[in-house]
Tab-separated table of C-alpha atoms in Angstrom:
chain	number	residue	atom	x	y	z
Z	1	UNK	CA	-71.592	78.058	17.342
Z	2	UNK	CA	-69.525	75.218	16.296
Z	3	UNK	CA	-66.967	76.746	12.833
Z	4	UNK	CA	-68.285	74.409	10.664
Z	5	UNK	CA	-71.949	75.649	11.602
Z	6	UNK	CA	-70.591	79.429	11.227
Z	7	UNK	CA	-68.820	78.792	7.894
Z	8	UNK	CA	-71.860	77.097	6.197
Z	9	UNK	CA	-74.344	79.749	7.255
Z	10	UNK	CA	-72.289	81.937	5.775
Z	11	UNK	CA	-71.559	80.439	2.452
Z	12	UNK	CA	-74.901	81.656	0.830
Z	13	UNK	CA	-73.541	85.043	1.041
Z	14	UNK	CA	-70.199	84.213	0.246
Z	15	UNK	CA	-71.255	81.057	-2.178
Z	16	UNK	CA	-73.591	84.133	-4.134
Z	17	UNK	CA	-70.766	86.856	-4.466
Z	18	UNK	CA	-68.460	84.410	-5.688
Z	19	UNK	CA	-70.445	82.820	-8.495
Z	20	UNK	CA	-69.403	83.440	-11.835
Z	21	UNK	CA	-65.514	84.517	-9.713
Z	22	UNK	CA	-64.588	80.936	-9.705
Z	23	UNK	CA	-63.053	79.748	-13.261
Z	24	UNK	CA	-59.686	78.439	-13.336
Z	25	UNK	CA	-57.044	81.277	-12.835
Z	26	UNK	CA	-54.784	81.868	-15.739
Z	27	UNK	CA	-51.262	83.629	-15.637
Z	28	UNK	CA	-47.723	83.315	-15.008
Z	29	UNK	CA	-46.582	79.375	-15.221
Z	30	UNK	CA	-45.646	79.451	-11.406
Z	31	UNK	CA	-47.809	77.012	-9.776
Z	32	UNK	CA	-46.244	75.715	-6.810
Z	33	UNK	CA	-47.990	77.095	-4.209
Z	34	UNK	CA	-50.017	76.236	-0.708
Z	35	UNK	CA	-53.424	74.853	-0.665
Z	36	UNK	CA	-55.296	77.183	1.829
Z	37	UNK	CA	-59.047	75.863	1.942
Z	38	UNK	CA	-61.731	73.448	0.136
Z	39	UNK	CA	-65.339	73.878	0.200
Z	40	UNK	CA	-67.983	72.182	-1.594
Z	41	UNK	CA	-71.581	73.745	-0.608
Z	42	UNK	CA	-74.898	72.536	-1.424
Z	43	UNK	CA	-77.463	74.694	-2.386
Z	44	UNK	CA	-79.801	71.778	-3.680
Z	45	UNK	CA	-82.914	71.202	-1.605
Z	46	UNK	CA	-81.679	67.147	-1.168
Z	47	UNK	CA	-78.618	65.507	1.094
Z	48	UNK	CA	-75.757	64.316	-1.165
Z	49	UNK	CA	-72.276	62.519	-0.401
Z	50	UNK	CA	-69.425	64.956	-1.016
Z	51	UNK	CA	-66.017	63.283	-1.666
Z	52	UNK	CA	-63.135	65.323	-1.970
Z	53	UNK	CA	-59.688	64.541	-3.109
Z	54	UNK	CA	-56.600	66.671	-2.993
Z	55	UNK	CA	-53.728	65.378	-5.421
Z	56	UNK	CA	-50.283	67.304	-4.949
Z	57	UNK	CA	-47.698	66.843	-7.370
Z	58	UNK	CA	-49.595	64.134	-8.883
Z	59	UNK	CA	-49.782	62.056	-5.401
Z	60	UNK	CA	-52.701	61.722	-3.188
Z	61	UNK	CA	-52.563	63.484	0.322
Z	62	UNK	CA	-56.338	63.716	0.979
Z	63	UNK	CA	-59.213	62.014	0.678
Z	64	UNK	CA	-62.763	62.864	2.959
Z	65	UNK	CA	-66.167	61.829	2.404
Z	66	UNK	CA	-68.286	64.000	3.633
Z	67	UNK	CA	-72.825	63.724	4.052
Z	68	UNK	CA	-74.061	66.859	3.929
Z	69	UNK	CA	-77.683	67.798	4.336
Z	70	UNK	CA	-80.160	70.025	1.333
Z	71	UNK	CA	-80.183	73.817	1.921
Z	72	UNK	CA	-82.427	74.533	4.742
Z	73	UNK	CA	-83.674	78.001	3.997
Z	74	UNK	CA	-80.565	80.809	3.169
Z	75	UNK	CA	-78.617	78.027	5.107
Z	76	UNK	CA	-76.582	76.344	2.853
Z	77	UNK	CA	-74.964	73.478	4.082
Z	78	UNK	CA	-70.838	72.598	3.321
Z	79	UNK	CA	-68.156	69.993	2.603
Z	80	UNK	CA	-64.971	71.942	4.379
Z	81	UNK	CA	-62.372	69.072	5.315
Z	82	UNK	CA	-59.332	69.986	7.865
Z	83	UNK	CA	-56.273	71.144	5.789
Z	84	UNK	CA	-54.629	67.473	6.295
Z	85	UNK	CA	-52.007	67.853	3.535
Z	86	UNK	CA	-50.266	70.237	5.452
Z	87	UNK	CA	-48.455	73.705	4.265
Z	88	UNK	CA	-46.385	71.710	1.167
Z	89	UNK	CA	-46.128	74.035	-1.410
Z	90	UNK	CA	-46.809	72.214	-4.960
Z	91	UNK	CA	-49.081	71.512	-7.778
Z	92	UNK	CA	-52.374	70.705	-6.757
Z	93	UNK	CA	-54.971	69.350	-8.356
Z	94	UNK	CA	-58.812	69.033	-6.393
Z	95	UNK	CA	-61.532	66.283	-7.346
Z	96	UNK	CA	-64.986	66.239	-6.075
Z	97	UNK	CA	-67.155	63.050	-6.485
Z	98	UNK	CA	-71.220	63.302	-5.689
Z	99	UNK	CA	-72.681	60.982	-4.609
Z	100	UNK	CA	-71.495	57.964	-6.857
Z	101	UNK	CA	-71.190	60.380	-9.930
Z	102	UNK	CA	-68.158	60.871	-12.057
Z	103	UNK	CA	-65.574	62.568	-10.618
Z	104	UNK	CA	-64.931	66.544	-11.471
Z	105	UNK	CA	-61.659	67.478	-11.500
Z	106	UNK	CA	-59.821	70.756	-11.619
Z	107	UNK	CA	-56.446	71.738	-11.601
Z	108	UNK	CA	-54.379	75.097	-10.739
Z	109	UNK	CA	-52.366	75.025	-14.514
Z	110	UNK	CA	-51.308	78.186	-15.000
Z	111	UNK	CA	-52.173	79.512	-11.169
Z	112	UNK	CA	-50.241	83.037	-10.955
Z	113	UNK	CA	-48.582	83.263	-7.498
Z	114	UNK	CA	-46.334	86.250	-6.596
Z	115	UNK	CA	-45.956	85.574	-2.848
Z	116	UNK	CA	-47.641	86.255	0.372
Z	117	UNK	CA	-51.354	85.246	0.144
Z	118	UNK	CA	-51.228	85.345	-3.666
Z	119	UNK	CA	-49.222	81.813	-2.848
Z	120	UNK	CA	-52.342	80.372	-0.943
Z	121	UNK	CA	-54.832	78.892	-3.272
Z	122	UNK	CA	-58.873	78.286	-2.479
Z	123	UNK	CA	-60.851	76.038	-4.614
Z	124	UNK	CA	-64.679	76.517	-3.829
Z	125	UNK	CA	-67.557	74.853	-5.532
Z	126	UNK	CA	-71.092	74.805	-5.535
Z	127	UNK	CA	-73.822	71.879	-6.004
Z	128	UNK	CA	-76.687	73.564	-7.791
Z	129	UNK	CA	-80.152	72.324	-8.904
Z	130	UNK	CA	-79.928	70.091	-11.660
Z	131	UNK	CA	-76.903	68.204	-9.752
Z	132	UNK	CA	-74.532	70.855	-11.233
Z	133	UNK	CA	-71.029	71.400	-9.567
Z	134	UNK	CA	-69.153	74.770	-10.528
Z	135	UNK	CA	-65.768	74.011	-9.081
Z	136	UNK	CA	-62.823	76.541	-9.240
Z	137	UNK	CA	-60.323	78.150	-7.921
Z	138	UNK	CA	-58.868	81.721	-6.627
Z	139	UNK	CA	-56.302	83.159	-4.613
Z	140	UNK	CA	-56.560	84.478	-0.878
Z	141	UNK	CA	-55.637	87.616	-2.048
Z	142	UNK	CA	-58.118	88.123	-4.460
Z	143	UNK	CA	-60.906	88.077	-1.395
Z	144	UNK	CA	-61.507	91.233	0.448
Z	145	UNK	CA	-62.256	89.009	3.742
Z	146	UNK	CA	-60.645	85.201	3.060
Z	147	UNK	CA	-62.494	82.117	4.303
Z	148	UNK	CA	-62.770	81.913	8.672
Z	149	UNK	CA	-61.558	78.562	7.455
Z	150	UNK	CA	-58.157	79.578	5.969
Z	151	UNK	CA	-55.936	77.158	6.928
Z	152	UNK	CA	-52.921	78.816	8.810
Z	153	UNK	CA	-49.200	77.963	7.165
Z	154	UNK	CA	-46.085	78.962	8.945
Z	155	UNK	CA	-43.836	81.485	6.953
């Protein structure tokens, strides 16, 4: 099984345990940090484009589009691009786009870091019925078991 295959089968478990985890983190005014993983799953019956765009220190350094099929059974299928802007530490700022919708934006203002993995930031969101997308953000730290898609940063 392919990692893209493993990771979406199991975001409805992780997608689930997560919901209502996901608003904006608030804290210390340290937000330079790494960018560690972006997911966008859909848990809507129907196939939807996905754009994503990553913004660091208000410059672009990603941009994927990304077709991703309805939920097919507990299978929930995901948006997770490769970690293309590199280990950069900085303020980052994630956008997601369905289909040609407005774009949702959320930023890390206020994002506590105080080293190690509480430096590594995951944004997450989920297309629900109704076309909603609950978009937000948490630490690795704060998961018991971080993302198989995690990106890995040199120290």
């Amino acid at each position: 099984m392919n990692r893209r295959a493993l990771l979406a089968s199991l975001a409805t478990s992780g997608a689930a345990s997560a919901s209502g985890c996901l608003d904006s983190l608030t804290g210390a005014q340290n937000e330079s940090f790494q960018l560690g993983y972006v997911a966008v799953h859909n848990s809507t019956e129907n196939a939807h484009q996905i754009t994503i765009r990553v913004r660091r220190d208000e410059t672009d350094v990603h941009r994927s589009t990304h077709d991703v099929a309805g939920q097919d059974g507990v299978i929930v299928k995901s948006a997770i691009p490769e970690c293309d802007w590199g280990s950069t530490r900085g303020r980052y700022e994630v956008a997601v786009r369905i289909d040609d919708g407005d774009w949702i934006t959320e930023s890390f203002q206020g994002y506590d870091t105080d080293g190690g993995d509480c430096s590594i930031a995951i944004a997450e969101g989920t297309l629900r019925e109704g076309e909603r997308l609950d978009l937000g953000y948490r630490r690795a730290c704060d998961y018991d078991n971080p993302p198989d898609g995690l990106c890995s940063f040199d120290s």
